[in-house]
């Protein structure tokens, strides 16, 4: 019993790692479309805000404020409406993990 | 099997069997010996250069990438209308491919593809061939000159330009505007959609008007649109024409130009003949010629049908098509080409590693148009994969600028800087 429980935990960990990697790739792919304005991996070369290394909660809140109109914008209110709350989280995970240049 | 390899070589040397293998000359040399897994990318525009870079980046340089491009330098088509307005020079829009080689180890082959053999997974060039595991074709657009009587490539290069690929024709068109007398007419003819860069022709009208306003205020801009209405950002362009260039810009819908007279610079529509001092005709467009080499243009004989999870061609497995050449309800823009390129790059890596590609591709497009020297307008949308339709569909919330502004004009410049860095650096 103890043995199988240990195995379960090990399998569980393996599964989580694999699932996590998949989630990261989808987040990476989602974020890739942002780089036209915000630079590769969120490292903007000027003008648009740098997203690389941005605090997760701040990123998510900004997106929500763009969507609601609480933060006025020229473009971002439109993009924010195109993504779901879950996608905000994925994007926040990805960008917060990127190194600022 | 009595025909041995030695016999074959003899016969081949005697020139007997060459004709039996069109497109695959045995005499041709392998330009770069294929060792490991390799992707060949044809076309180094926004789509192709991005796909090349991101396959290297996302595969941790495990997959070899060979990028075939015929031009020595990258010239951005986005923002090239500002060369006509005077805000930029063509040099401002010109970038080198060197960093793709140095930083990402992409092997750059300068040349033109002459044939593609999907069975043997081989691309032919004039001086040799390249083998691939997967091929990405990013051919942009080519022009259907035969749809406009009197027009051809040589005429476009020296007289009635399209200037719809940034470069020599863009510079020529600017010179033609400079040489034009005040009080003259600039006429632009827009083909029926789909064509590259939907708002581009209307932006061009703004940029030419901007130049006239400063230098030749008695001149006119005449827009002959084959479409029944302004295709993109209608209200914003009309406001710009009426408020910034009153009395200068005339828009004519349903004006399909089917014939030109080169000597008199006259465009013929169904209704009348329009004589201009500077005539700019955008011929109807289709996928770039490379697509035809493997019969990839399966939609109306013009555009390439693809699977939107991988951008793999509907015609040939192992060949992917991205950018303007793709048949889709997506705008043919630079940003869209890079977004498609990244979905394709990610999928190609997964497929080559025996894994399943991302099943929920979601991409964005932001497209700025400069309506004066410093003001811009935009259209922005998110697009997501729709399983039932097997297509990319616009998500909620997309739209255009509330009004033109200098702030967006500045953002347009930053957009250009960031996207060029993302593609080439």
Coordinates of C-alpha atoms in Angstrom, one line a residue:
Chain A
X1 CA 0.0 0.0 0.0
X2 CA 2.7 2.4 1.1
X3 CA 4.6 1.5 -2.1
X4 CA 1.7 2.2 -4.4
X5 CA 0.9 5.4 -2.6
X6 CA 4.5 6.5 -3.2
X7 CA 4.2 5.5 -6.8
X8 CA 1.0 7.5 -7.1
X9 CA 2.7 10.6 -5.7
X10 CA 5.6 10.1 -8.1
X11 CA 3.2 9.7 -11.0
X12 CA 1.2 12.6 -9.9
X13 CA 4.3 14.8 -9.8
X14 CA 5.4 13.6 -13.3
X15 CA 1.9 14.3 -14.6
X16 CA 1.9 17.8 -13.1
X17 CA 5.3 18.6 -14.6
X18 CA 4.2 17.4 -18.0
X19 CA 1.0 19.3 -17.8
X20 CA 2.8 22.4 -16.6
X21 CA 5.1 22.3 -19.6
X22 CA 2.2 22.1 -21.9
X23 CA 0.5 25.0 -20.2
X24 CA 3.7 27.0 -20.5
X25 CA 3.9 26.4 -24.2
X26 CA 0.3 27.6 -24.8
X27 CA 1.1 30.7 -22.7
X28 CA 4.3 31.3 -24.6
X29 CA 2.3 31.0 -27.9
X30 CA -0.4 33.3 -26.7
X31 CA 2.2 35.9 -25.5
X32 CA 4.1 35.7 -28.8
X33 CA 1.4 37.7 -30.6
X34 CA 2.0 40.6 -28.2
X35 CA 5.6 41.1 -29.2
X36 CA 4.8 43.2 -32.4
X37 CA 4.1 46.1 -30.0
X38 CA 5.7 45.0 -26.7
X39 CA 8.9 43.4 -28.0
X40 CA 10.2 39.8 -28.1
X41 CA 9.2 38.1 -24.8
X42 CA 7.8 41.5 -23.7
X43 CA 11.1 43.4 -23.9
X44 CA 9.8 46.5 -25.7
X45 CA 12.5 48.7 -27.3
X46 CA 10.6 51.8 -26.6
X47 CA 7.2 53.5 -26.5
X48 CA 5.0 50.5 -25.5
X49 CA 5.4 49.2 -21.9
X50 CA 7.9 46.5 -21.1
X51 CA 5.9 43.4 -20.1
X52 CA 8.9 41.2 -19.3
X53 CA 9.3 40.7 -15.5
X54 CA 6.0 42.5 -14.8
X55 CA 4.3 41.5 -11.5
X56 CA 1.6 38.9 -12.2
X57 CA -1.1 40.6 -10.1
X58 CA -0.4 43.9 -11.7
X59 CA -0.6 42.5 -15.2
X60 CA -3.9 40.8 -14.6
X61 CA -5.4 43.9 -12.9
X62 CA -4.3 46.1 -15.8
X63 CA -5.9 43.8 -18.3
X64 CA -9.1 43.8 -16.3
X65 CA -9.0 47.6 -16.1
X66 CA -8.5 47.8 -19.8
X67 CA -11.5 45.5 -20.4
X68 CA -13.8 47.4 -18.0
X69 CA -12.6 50.8 -19.3
X70 CA -11.3 51.8 -15.8
X71 CA -7.9 52.3 -17.5
X72 CA -8.4 54.3 -20.7
X73 CA -6.4 53.2 -23.8
X74 CA -6.1 53.6 -27.5
X75 CA -5.8 49.9 -28.4
X76 CA -5.5 47.8 -25.2
X77 CA -9.2 47.9 -24.3
X78 CA -9.9 46.1 -27.6
X79 CA -7.3 43.4 -27.2
X80 CA -8.3 43.0 -23.5
X81 CA -11.8 42.1 -24.5
X82 CA -10.5 39.5 -26.9
X83 CA -8.9 37.4 -24.1
X84 CA -10.4 35.5 -21.3
X85 CA -9.6 35.8 -17.5
X86 CA -7.8 32.5 -17.7
X87 CA -5.7 33.8 -20.6
X88 CA -4.8 36.9 -18.5
X89 CA -3.4 34.5 -15.9
X90 CA -1.4 32.5 -18.5
X91 CA 0.0 35.7 -20.1
X92 CA 0.8 37.0 -16.6
X93 CA 2.6 33.8 -15.7
X94 CA 4.6 33.9 -18.9
X95 CA 5.6 37.6 -18.9
X96 CA 6.5 37.7 -15.2
X97 CA 8.9 34.8 -15.8
X98 CA 10.8 36.7 -18.6
X99 CA 14.0 38.4 -17.9
X100 CA 14.2 42.2 -18.5
X101 CA 16.9 43.2 -20.9
Chain B
X1 CA 15.5 -3.4 -62.7
X2 CA 18.0 -4.2 -65.5
X3 CA 18.5 -0.5 -65.7
X4 CA 21.4 -0.2 -63.2
X5 CA 22.6 2.9 -61.5
X6 CA 25.6 2.9 -63.8
X7 CA 23.4 2.7 -66.8
X8 CA 21.3 5.5 -65.4
X9 CA 24.4 7.7 -64.9
X10 CA 25.6 6.9 -68.4
X11 CA 22.2 7.7 -69.9
X12 CA 22.0 10.8 -67.8
X13 CA 25.4 12.0 -68.9
X14 CA 24.3 11.5 -72.5
X15 CA 21.3 13.6 -71.8
X16 CA 18.8 10.9 -72.4
X17 CA 16.8 10.8 -69.2
X18 CA 17.1 14.3 -67.9
X19 CA 13.7 15.2 -69.3
X20 CA 12.1 12.3 -67.4
X21 CA 12.8 14.0 -64.1
X22 CA 11.7 17.6 -64.5
X23 CA 12.5 19.7 -61.5
X24 CA 14.9 17.3 -60.0
X25 CA 18.2 17.4 -61.8
X26 CA 20.6 14.7 -60.6
X27 CA 23.5 16.9 -61.7
X28 CA 22.5 19.6 -59.2
X29 CA 24.5 19.9 -56.0
X30 CA 23.2 19.9 -52.5
X31 CA 23.8 23.4 -51.4
X32 CA 24.1 22.6 -47.7
X33 CA 24.4 19.0 -46.8
X34 CA 21.5 17.9 -44.6
X35 CA 22.6 16.2 -41.4
X36 CA 19.9 16.5 -38.6
X37 CA 16.4 17.7 -38.7
X38 CA 15.9 20.6 -41.0
X39 CA 13.2 23.2 -41.9
X40 CA 13.6 25.2 -45.1
X41 CA 11.8 28.5 -45.1
X42 CA 11.1 30.1 -48.5
X43 CA 10.7 33.9 -48.3
X44 CA 12.3 36.2 -45.8
X45 CA 9.5 38.8 -45.3
X46 CA 7.6 39.4 -42.1
X47 CA 6.2 35.8 -42.1
X48 CA 9.3 33.8 -43.2
X49 CA 11.9 35.6 -41.2
X50 CA 9.8 35.3 -38.1
X51 CA 9.2 31.6 -38.6
X52 CA 12.9 31.0 -39.1
X53 CA 13.8 32.9 -36.0
X54 CA 11.2 31.3 -33.7
X55 CA 11.9 27.8 -34.9
X56 CA 15.5 28.3 -33.7
X57 CA 14.5 30.1 -30.6
X58 CA 11.8 27.7 -29.5
X59 CA 13.7 24.5 -30.4
X60 CA 16.7 25.6 -28.5
X61 CA 18.6 25.6 -31.8
X62 CA 18.0 21.9 -32.2
X63 CA 16.3 22.2 -35.6
X64 CA 18.4 23.5 -38.4
X65 CA 16.8 26.3 -40.3
X66 CA 17.7 27.4 -43.9
X67 CA 16.1 30.6 -45.0
X68 CA 15.9 31.3 -48.8
X69 CA 15.5 34.9 -49.8
X70 CA 16.1 36.6 -53.1
X71 CA 16.6 40.2 -51.8
X72 CA 19.8 41.2 -50.1
X73 CA 18.0 43.3 -47.5
X74 CA 14.7 43.3 -45.7
X75 CA 12.5 46.3 -46.5
X76 CA 9.3 46.9 -44.5
X77 CA 6.2 47.3 -46.4
X78 CA 4.3 48.5 -43.3
X79 CA 4.9 52.3 -42.9
X80 CA 6.3 52.5 -46.5
X81 CA 3.5 54.9 -47.5
X82 CA 5.2 57.5 -45.2
X83 CA 8.1 57.5 -47.8
X84 CA 5.5 59.1 -50.2
X85 CA 4.4 61.6 -47.5
X86 CA 8.0 62.5 -46.7
X87 CA 8.1 61.2 -43.1
X88 CA 10.6 58.4 -43.7
X89 CA 13.1 57.4 -46.4
X90 CA 13.3 53.9 -47.7
X91 CA 16.6 53.5 -45.8
X92 CA 14.7 54.0 -42.5
X93 CA 12.7 50.9 -43.5
X94 CA 15.6 48.7 -44.6
X95 CA 17.2 46.2 -42.3
X96 CA 19.9 43.5 -42.6
X97 CA 19.4 39.7 -42.2
X98 CA 22.8 39.5 -40.5
X99 CA 21.5 39.1 -37.0
X100 CA 19.3 36.1 -38.0
X101 CA 22.6 34.4 -39.0
X102 CA 24.8 35.5 -36.1
X103 CA 22.4 35.4 -33.2
X104 CA 20.2 32.5 -34.2
X105 CA 22.4 30.4 -36.5
X106 CA 20.0 30.6 -39.4
X107 CA 21.6 29.6 -42.7
X108 CA 20.7 32.2 -45.2
X109 CA 20.7 31.3 -48.9
X110 CA 20.3 34.1 -51.3
X111 CA 18.5 33.0 -54.4
X112 CA 15.2 32.1 -56.0
X113 CA 13.4 28.8 -55.8
X114 CA 12.8 27.3 -59.2
X115 CA 10.9 24.2 -58.2
X116 CA 9.6 22.2 -55.2
X117 CA 9.4 18.4 -55.1
X118 CA 7.0 17.6 -52.2
X119 CA 7.6 13.8 -52.7
X120 CA 11.4 14.0 -52.4
X121 CA 11.2 16.9 -49.9
X122 CA 13.5 19.0 -52.0
X123 CA 13.7 22.6 -53.0
X124 CA 15.5 23.5 -56.2
X125 CA 17.4 26.7 -56.8
X126 CA 19.3 27.8 -59.9
X127 CA 22.6 26.7 -58.5
X128 CA 21.6 23.6 -56.5
X129 CA 19.1 22.1 -54.2
X130 CA 18.2 21.8 -50.5
X131 CA 16.5 18.9 -48.7
X132 CA 14.1 19.4 -45.9
X133 CA 12.0 17.6 -43.3
X134 CA 9.4 20.4 -43.4
X135 CA 9.1 23.3 -45.7
X136 CA 7.5 26.7 -44.8
X137 CA 6.5 28.8 -47.7
X138 CA 6.0 32.5 -47.0
X139 CA 5.7 33.9 -50.6
X140 CA 3.7 37.1 -50.0
X141 CA 1.7 38.2 -53.0
X142 CA 2.3 38.4 -56.7
X143 CA 0.4 40.6 -59.1
X144 CA -2.1 39.5 -61.8
X145 CA -1.0 41.9 -64.5
X146 CA -3.1 40.1 -67.1
X147 CA -6.2 41.5 -65.4
X148 CA -5.2 45.0 -66.4
X149 CA -4.7 45.4 -70.1
X150 CA -1.6 47.4 -70.9
X151 CA 0.1 46.7 -67.6
X152 CA 3.0 44.4 -66.9
X153 CA 6.0 44.2 -64.6
X154 CA 8.3 46.4 -66.8
X155 CA 5.7 49.1 -67.0
X156 CA 5.2 48.9 -63.2
X157 CA 9.0 49.2 -62.7
X158 CA 9.4 52.4 -64.8
X159 CA 6.0 54.1 -65.2
X160 CA 2.7 53.0 -63.7
X161 CA 3.9 51.7 -60.4
X162 CA 2.1 49.6 -57.9
X163 CA 4.7 50.2 -55.1
X164 CA 2.9 47.5 -53.2
X165 CA 6.2 45.8 -52.3
X166 CA 8.4 48.4 -50.6
X167 CA 11.5 49.2 -52.5
X168 CA 12.5 50.7 -55.8
X169 CA 8.9 51.4 -56.9
X170 CA 8.2 53.2 -53.6
X171 CA 11.2 55.5 -54.3
X172 CA 10.1 56.0 -58.0
X173 CA 6.6 56.9 -56.9
X174 CA 7.9 59.5 -54.5
X175 CA 10.1 60.9 -57.4
X176 CA 7.1 61.0 -59.7
X177 CA 5.1 63.0 -57.1
X178 CA 8.1 65.4 -56.7
X179 CA 8.3 65.9 -60.4
X180 CA 4.5 66.5 -60.8
X181 CA 3.3 70.0 -61.4
X182 CA 1.1 71.7 -58.8
X183 CA -2.5 71.3 -59.9
X184 CA -1.8 67.8 -61.2
X185 CA -3.7 64.6 -60.4
X186 CA -2.5 61.5 -58.5
X187 CA -4.8 58.5 -59.1
X188 CA -4.6 55.3 -57.3
X189 CA -6.5 52.2 -58.4
X190 CA -7.5 49.6 -55.8
X191 CA -8.3 46.0 -56.8
X192 CA -11.2 43.9 -55.5
X193 CA -10.3 42.2 -52.2
X194 CA -8.7 40.2 -50.9
X195 CA -5.4 42.1 -51.4
X196 CA -2.4 42.8 -49.2
X197 CA -2.9 45.4 -46.5
X198 CA -6.6 46.3 -46.7
X199 CA -6.3 49.9 -45.3
X200 CA -3.0 50.5 -47.2
X201 CA -4.4 52.2 -50.3
X202 CA -6.5 54.7 -48.2
X203 CA -3.4 55.4 -46.1
X204 CA -1.5 56.1 -49.3
X205 CA -4.1 58.6 -50.4
X206 CA -3.6 60.3 -47.0
X207 CA 0.2 60.4 -47.4
X208 CA 0.1 61.7 -50.9
X209 CA -2.5 64.4 -49.8
X210 CA -0.2 65.2 -46.9
X211 CA 2.7 65.8 -49.4
X212 CA 0.5 67.8 -51.7
X213 CA -0.9 70.0 -48.9
X214 CA 2.6 71.1 -48.0
X215 CA 4.1 71.3 -51.5
X216 CA 1.5 71.2 -54.2
X217 CA -1.8 72.5 -52.7
X218 CA -3.7 72.8 -56.0
X219 CA -3.2 69.1 -56.7
X220 CA -5.8 66.3 -56.4
X221 CA -5.9 62.7 -55.1
X222 CA -8.3 60.5 -56.9
X223 CA -9.1 57.0 -55.5
X224 CA -10.5 54.5 -58.0
X225 CA -11.8 51.6 -55.8
X226 CA -13.0 48.4 -57.5
X227 CA -14.8 47.6 -54.2
X228 CA -18.2 49.0 -53.5
X229 CA -17.0 50.9 -50.4
X230 CA -13.9 51.7 -48.4
X231 CA -12.7 48.4 -47.2
X232 CA -11.1 49.3 -43.9
X233 CA -11.3 52.1 -41.2
X234 CA -13.9 53.9 -43.4
X235 CA -15.1 56.6 -41.0
X236 CA -11.5 57.4 -39.9
X237 CA -10.2 57.8 -43.4
X238 CA -13.2 59.8 -44.5
X239 CA -12.8 62.1 -41.5
X240 CA -9.1 62.6 -42.4
X241 CA -9.8 63.4 -46.1
X242 CA -12.6 65.8 -45.2
X243 CA -10.9 67.6 -42.3
X244 CA -7.2 67.5 -43.1
X245 CA -7.4 67.6 -46.9
X246 CA -10.7 69.3 -47.8
X247 CA -11.5 69.4 -51.5
X248 CA -8.3 67.5 -52.3
X249 CA -9.3 63.8 -52.1
X250 CA -12.0 62.3 -54.3
X251 CA -13.3 58.7 -53.7
X252 CA -15.0 56.7 -56.4
X253 CA -16.4 53.3 -55.5
X254 CA -17.1 50.5 -58.0
X255 CA -14.3 51.9 -60.2
X256 CA -12.6 48.8 -61.5
X257 CA -9.6 49.6 -63.7
X258 CA -9.4 47.0 -66.5
X259 CA -7.1 48.8 -68.9
X260 CA -4.3 51.5 -68.8
X261 CA -2.7 53.5 -71.5
X262 CA 0.9 53.9 -70.5
X263 CA 1.8 56.8 -72.8
X264 CA -1.0 59.1 -71.7
X265 CA -1.2 57.7 -68.1
X266 CA -4.9 56.9 -68.5
X267 CA -6.8 54.4 -66.5
X268 CA -10.0 53.0 -68.0
X269 CA -12.9 52.0 -65.9
X270 CA -16.4 50.8 -66.9
X271 CA -17.6 54.3 -66.8
X272 CA -14.9 56.6 -68.0
X273 CA -11.2 57.3 -68.8
X274 CA -9.2 58.9 -66.1
X275 CA -6.1 60.7 -67.0
X276 CA -3.6 61.3 -64.3
X277 CA -0.2 62.9 -63.9
X278 CA 0.9 60.2 -61.6
X279 CA -0.9 56.9 -62.0
X280 CA -0.6 54.2 -59.4
X281 CA -2.3 50.9 -60.1
X282 CA -2.5 48.0 -57.7
X283 CA -3.3 45.0 -59.8
X284 CA -5.4 42.2 -58.4
X285 CA -3.2 39.9 -56.2
X286 CA -2.6 36.3 -55.5
X287 CA -0.2 34.1 -53.5
X288 CA 3.4 34.6 -54.5
X289 CA 4.7 32.6 -57.4
X290 CA 6.5 30.0 -55.2
X291 CA 3.1 28.8 -54.1
X292 CA 2.3 27.7 -57.7
X293 CA 5.4 25.6 -57.9
X294 CA 3.9 23.0 -55.6
X295 CA 0.3 23.7 -56.6
X296 CA -0.4 25.1 -53.2
X297 CA -2.8 27.8 -54.3
X298 CA -5.9 25.6 -54.2
X299 CA -8.5 28.4 -53.4
X300 CA -9.7 30.1 -56.6
X301 CA -6.3 29.4 -58.0
X302 CA -5.1 32.4 -56.0
X303 CA -4.7 31.6 -52.3
X304 CA -3.4 28.7 -50.2
X305 CA -5.8 26.7 -48.0
X306 CA -4.2 25.6 -44.7
X307 CA -4.9 23.8 -41.4
X308 CA -5.0 26.7 -38.9
X309 CA -3.5 24.6 -36.1
X310 CA -0.3 24.1 -38.1
X311 CA -0.5 26.2 -41.3
X312 CA 0.2 22.9 -43.1
X313 CA -1.0 23.1 -46.7
X314 CA -4.3 21.4 -47.6
X315 CA -2.6 20.2 -50.8
X316 CA 0.7 18.7 -49.5
X317 CA 1.7 17.2 -46.1
X318 CA 5.0 18.6 -44.9
X319 CA 4.6 22.0 -46.6
X320 CA 3.3 24.9 -44.5
X321 CA 2.1 28.2 -45.9
X322 CA 2.0 31.5 -43.9
X323 CA 1.3 35.2 -44.4
X324 CA -0.5 37.0 -47.2
X325 CA -0.6 33.9 -49.4
X326 CA -3.0 32.1 -46.9
X327 CA -6.7 31.9 -47.7
X328 CA -8.4 33.1 -44.5
X329 CA -10.8 35.6 -43.1
X330 CA -7.7 37.3 -41.6
X331 CA -6.2 40.7 -42.7
X332 CA -3.2 40.4 -44.9
X333 CA -0.9 42.4 -42.7
X334 CA 2.7 42.3 -41.4
X335 CA 1.6 41.7 -37.8
X336 CA -0.7 38.9 -38.9
X337 CA 2.1 37.3 -40.9
X338 CA 4.3 37.2 -37.8
X339 CA 1.4 35.9 -35.7
X340 CA 0.8 33.1 -38.2
X341 CA 4.5 32.4 -38.4
X342 CA 4.7 31.8 -34.6
X343 CA 1.8 29.4 -34.6
X344 CA 3.4 27.6 -37.5
X345 CA 6.8 27.6 -35.9
X346 CA 5.5 26.2 -32.6
X347 CA 3.5 23.5 -34.5
X348 CA 6.4 22.5 -36.7
X349 CA 8.6 21.9 -33.7
X350 CA 5.9 19.8 -32.0
X351 CA 5.3 17.8 -35.1
X352 CA 9.0 17.2 -35.6
X353 CA 9.3 16.0 -32.0
X354 CA 6.3 13.7 -32.4
X355 CA 4.1 15.8 -30.2
X356 CA 0.6 17.4 -30.6
X357 CA 0.6 21.0 -31.6
X358 CA -1.3 23.7 -29.6
X359 CA -5.0 23.0 -30.2
X360 CA -6.2 26.5 -29.3
X361 CA -4.1 29.0 -31.3
X362 CA -5.1 32.6 -30.4
X363 CA -3.4 35.5 -32.2
X364 CA -3.7 39.2 -32.3
X365 CA -3.4 41.9 -35.0
X366 CA -2.8 45.6 -34.6
X367 CA -2.5 47.6 -37.8
X368 CA -1.7 51.4 -37.8
X369 CA -2.3 53.7 -40.7
X370 CA -0.6 57.2 -40.8
X371 CA -3.2 59.7 -41.9
X372 CA -0.9 62.7 -41.8
X373 CA 2.7 63.5 -40.9
X374 CA 2.2 62.6 -37.2
X375 CA -1.4 61.2 -36.7
X376 CA -2.5 57.6 -37.0
X377 CA -5.5 55.4 -36.7
X378 CA -5.6 51.7 -36.0
X379 CA -7.6 48.5 -36.3
X380 CA -7.1 45.8 -33.7
X381 CA -8.5 42.3 -33.2
X382 CA -7.9 39.0 -31.5
X383 CA -8.6 35.9 -33.5
X384 CA -9.1 32.4 -32.1
X385 CA -9.4 29.0 -33.6
X386 CA -13.0 27.8 -34.1
X387 CA -13.2 24.0 -34.0
X388 CA -16.6 23.8 -35.8
X389 CA -15.6 26.1 -38.6
X390 CA -11.9 24.9 -38.7
X391 CA -11.0 28.6 -39.1
X392 CA -9.7 31.6 -37.3
X393 CA -12.5 33.8 -36.1
X394 CA -12.4 37.3 -34.7
X395 CA -12.9 37.4 -30.9
X396 CA -15.1 39.9 -29.2
X397 CA -14.0 43.4 -28.6
X398 CA -11.9 44.3 -31.7
X399 CA -12.3 47.6 -33.4
X400 CA -10.8 50.8 -34.7
X401 CA -9.6 54.1 -33.1
X402 CA -12.1 56.4 -31.6
X403 CA -10.4 59.2 -33.6
X404 CA -7.1 59.9 -35.2
X405 CA -4.4 61.2 -32.8
X406 CA -0.8 62.1 -32.5
X407 CA -0.5 59.6 -29.6
X408 CA -1.4 56.8 -32.0
X409 CA 1.0 58.3 -34.5
X410 CA 3.8 57.9 -32.0
X411 CA 2.6 54.3 -31.2
X412 CA 2.7 53.5 -34.9
X413 CA 6.4 54.3 -34.9
X414 CA 7.1 52.2 -31.8
X415 CA 5.1 49.4 -33.3
X416 CA 7.4 49.5 -36.3
X417 CA 10.5 49.5 -34.1
X418 CA 9.3 46.6 -32.0
X419 CA 8.0 44.4 -34.8
X420 CA 11.1 44.8 -36.9
X421 CA 13.2 43.9 -33.8
X422 CA 10.9 40.9 -33.2
X423 CA 11.3 39.7 -36.8
X424 CA 15.0 40.3 -37.4
X425 CA 17.0 40.9 -34.2

